[in-house]
């Protein structure tokens, strides 16, 4: 009560104002560390708000309809009957991947085919160039082709492409499709056609993976919901997925919320570092104010009034800093959509998000005050005796352990509370806070170690300016360790992101060894296989693997039909493992990517009518809840086959070759309807292209994956994602630079004093300049090192324990980043120190009487 | 070059302007200081002692008049030339010691010589000798915050003499010290001065210290009120009234 009364007292506010007025710029600088963090937080929260609002307003366009049925098989009669009973579907689509030949030479690429019938999308518009192409292509039986593919292959409207056995003219370039992000074209260019063209193309054969879709338009949401409910049993029986506007929106909301939570956490790191910067600056501020406070205590001002007055000061400038941060965040909000361009399926409608700004303001002020609690509490320990005794006072030393513990606990609680609000999860916030604190402590420790190393390294062989520059890191009231921690954290984030991305790229970047394929062909029919292998060999290629694939579905598990297993709620069998189409191969040997972990591999069986001993991948063992000796019944395209699990295999699915969940021995499936997948190694890109063209010309149904093209697409996708994350991590570095600027401002008088003293003793301006430059460069270097040491350790651990690969970091780029930080530190340091030459050496005498 | 006088002040005037007001701190001062003597500048607060010290040491420029040091008129030199003279010809001892807090006692002593580019190892021995002569042999690797006031001033003395200056300016060298410590510092100051033959100019309020000097120049309201040689060093020169 006393505290509240004092806080509300006009005298307290007057005291706070009068004391702050002559030095408000300095005070503002002390709390400016929170600006970057608040800006990042407001930007990401506003972005999230924009996206959710856009989704809300364009939710129907996301799906393109009110209701969608989706299946991996043609809809059975019972489902067709249901569809008829609800008035039929408004539109339908077939989606699959297939080779498309772009020119007469046979240049081809695996493309995403969308065969449409009806007015799809029902909501939203496909954007094309020319605009009318979107409405004409079905009627004209022409195609819409991804703009990037048209540019890549030099095509224009009117040119033709070959889809399966059909030559189709291009109506226009596809620019955007409602509900689809442009980035997914990296997988393969999208081609929109009328459904009838695909039906005549010969592509919908056995072995093709096709997604069948039906789209519905209804007047009300209630109608949609009642239909979904009524369709439930059929949907489950035939493994048909239903999507409504609401479910699509929910899925999307979850993705965006997860993304913004993740990015928000990175932004929060910047805010937290800003808080540490504030704490350090306020500590020095209070220390310098100790004589003023002692004098005020002498004339009768109470401890509580003084603590309150200074708290008001800190909260006030914290509010100003948070305000500036929020405004910067609002500006950044305009830029964020550019960062995510191509990753979102719509153009974001932007508007000012007042709740986001308020959260930014509150968080900024809160962080400023909360992190200043300890030094502010230290004010209460300043004795009036300090006016008589000139001792070196520390705001923290005199505080009791109880107070320190309470303040620390309160700060932690506030941190966890704020992160809980941001993430929506208490456990996540506790784990994140704990992890962050551990990292900060470790960074602090590394900082101290590096500083101790520098102290030891002040060798006498170095010139005086170098030694003095190094020594300046330890001047009284220095914030060297704080700077290393804040800047270092930024470097840790950026460094880890960069090294991880580099590793991911290297991991998926195939080595150029003889066993690694650069082409993968699939959907090769039985009667095409031999000829295909001939074409490869004629073209100079080397067939690495030629794998037969038989499609089948699970009919029973442990003798129980799949439908009953699905209905049994006591079993924890995953639905996807029960309902999926299994693509199985057969052979008598294991490959290099397979290791038996349990049971025994049986290489041969006694024909399809026997109980066939199979091997199952460990990755699916838990999903099916099976053990050695359990039976699985398969429907091999109408033929029932009983199998028994004789072994489990560990399969390295990351290897670039066909790998299988279920492996049959030889002697069973040789006569079954099958297709082939072939991996090929070529000598050159030209040879690879030539083979692709030859096969595309002769067998347009065979799909090919050019591994290098696929890798480029993955790298491009990774690049987009990592850029967004690195952008947010940059705020931590910016916070570090602000703390550096603040620290230089705090030590301004000290630097002036040192400068005039050295000039009095005969130092040239260039010598003083060298000393300052070396000091700032060292700060930048030590901060980079501290962060990069950690980044190296984290990345090495990732390489060793997760990717199982040698850790070979790109030193060159990391050195460049370090150089950038050093240069930035020098620039910031000098921009805050240029005043030191304005003071005459005469100041040294004035300082004596000051 | 005037071999007899190391410092020559001629009609020295310093006026400080503040808005429409101007304040004449020194008014047409003239005097010379003989080479090798110790000279105290005394006077009440506001008499211009510190301003005079600053002008004589080349830390400031006069409004009019001139200051010559070792035959060179320093009042018209550039900052760079003055810096060089301060580094080679002049030593300073300050009231508040003015040690660099991030350097040890030994490193503080060596700063004036290292600024000339002379390597650490070449000057280390001399610095150690100086510290020993001021009684700080065991404290060479201590930082200023680990030294008492008297010890810090000893380091300051050693620093002032390391480069064998022609002239040494001391601004209230014992102003922050107790009587006992002051006495030892004063003794050291004069002993070192005698040893190296440096001319010593001391600005002080302490008349006991002033009496130990060969000459006392008394200032009053920016002019020389009296200029007398002490009984110990009487050279036959008359005291000069302003």
Coordinates of N, CA, C and O in Angstrom, one line a residue, chain A residues 116 120-121 123-135 137-138 144 173-178 192:
Chain A
X116 N -8.8 -30.8 -64.6 CA -10.0 -30.2 -64.0 C -11.3 -30.4 -64.9 O -11.2 -30.3 -66.1
X120 N -13.8 -25.0 -61.4 CA -12.8 -24.9 -60.3 C -11.8 -23.8 -60.6 O -11.3 -23.8 -61.7
X121 N -11.4 -23.0 -59.6 CA -11.9 -22.9 -58.3 C -13.3 -22.3 -58.2 O -13.5 -21.3 -59.0
X123 N -14.4 -20.6 -55.6 CA -14.1 -19.3 -55.0 C -12.7 -19.0 -55.3 O -11.8 -19.8 -55.3
X124 N -12.5 -17.7 -55.6 CA -11.1 -17.2 -56.0 C -10.9 -17.4 -57.5 O -11.7 -18.0 -58.2
X125 N -9.8 -16.9 -58.0 CA -9.6 -16.9 -59.4 C -8.1 -17.4 -59.7 O -7.2 -17.0 -59.0
X126 N -8.0 -18.2 -60.7 CA -6.6 -18.6 -61.2 C -6.2 -17.3 -62.0 O -6.8 -16.9 -62.8
X127 N -5.0 -16.8 -61.6 CA -4.4 -15.7 -62.3 C -3.5 -16.2 -63.4 O -2.6 -17.0 -63.1
X128 N -3.7 -15.7 -64.6 CA -2.9 -16.2 -65.7 C -2.5 -15.0 -66.6 O -3.0 -13.9 -66.4
X129 N -1.6 -15.2 -67.5 CA -1.2 -14.2 -68.4 C -1.3 -14.8 -69.8 O -0.5 -15.7 -70.1
X130 N -2.2 -14.5 -70.7 CA -3.2 -13.4 -70.5 C -4.3 -13.8 -69.6 O -4.5 -15.0 -69.3
X131 N -5.0 -12.8 -69.0 CA -6.0 -13.0 -68.0 C -7.1 -14.0 -68.4 O -7.6 -14.8 -67.6
X132 N -7.5 -13.9 -69.6 CA -8.6 -14.7 -70.1 C -8.3 -16.2 -70.2 O -9.2 -17.0 -70.4
X133 N -7.0 -16.5 -70.2 CA -6.6 -17.9 -70.3 C -7.2 -18.8 -69.3 O -7.6 -20.0 -69.5
X134 N -7.4 -18.2 -68.0 CA -8.0 -19.0 -66.9 C -9.4 -19.5 -67.2 O -9.8 -20.6 -66.8
X135 N -10.1 -18.7 -68.0 CA -11.5 -19.1 -68.3 C -11.6 -19.9 -69.6 O -12.6 -20.5 -69.8
X137 N -9.2 -22.1 -71.0 CA -8.3 -23.3 -71.3 C -9.2 -24.6 -71.3 O -8.8 -25.5 -72.1
X138 N -10.2 -24.7 -70.5 CA -11.0 -25.9 -70.5 C -11.8 -26.1 -71.8 O -11.8 -27.1 -72.4
X144 N -2.7 -24.6 -69.1 CA -2.1 -23.5 -68.4 C -0.7 -24.0 -67.8 O -0.8 -25.1 -67.2
X173 N 0.2 -18.4 -69.4 CA 1.1 -18.7 -68.2 C 0.4 -18.7 -66.9 O -0.4 -17.8 -66.7
X174 N 0.6 -19.7 -66.1 CA 0.0 -19.7 -64.8 C 0.8 -18.9 -63.8 O 1.9 -19.1 -63.6
X175 N 0.1 -17.9 -63.2 CA 0.8 -17.0 -62.3 C 0.5 -17.4 -60.8 O 1.4 -17.4 -60.0
X176 N -0.8 -17.6 -60.5 CA -1.1 -18.0 -59.2 C -2.4 -18.8 -59.1 O -3.3 -18.5 -60.0
X177 N -2.5 -19.7 -58.1 CA -3.7 -20.5 -57.9 C -4.2 -20.2 -56.5 O -3.4 -20.3 -55.6
X178 N -5.5 -19.9 -56.3 CA -5.9 -19.7 -54.9 C -5.7 -20.9 -54.1 O -5.9 -22.1 -54.5
X192 N -2.3 -27.1 -65.7 CA -3.7 -27.2 -65.6 C -4.3 -27.6 -67.0 O -4.0 -27.0 -68.0

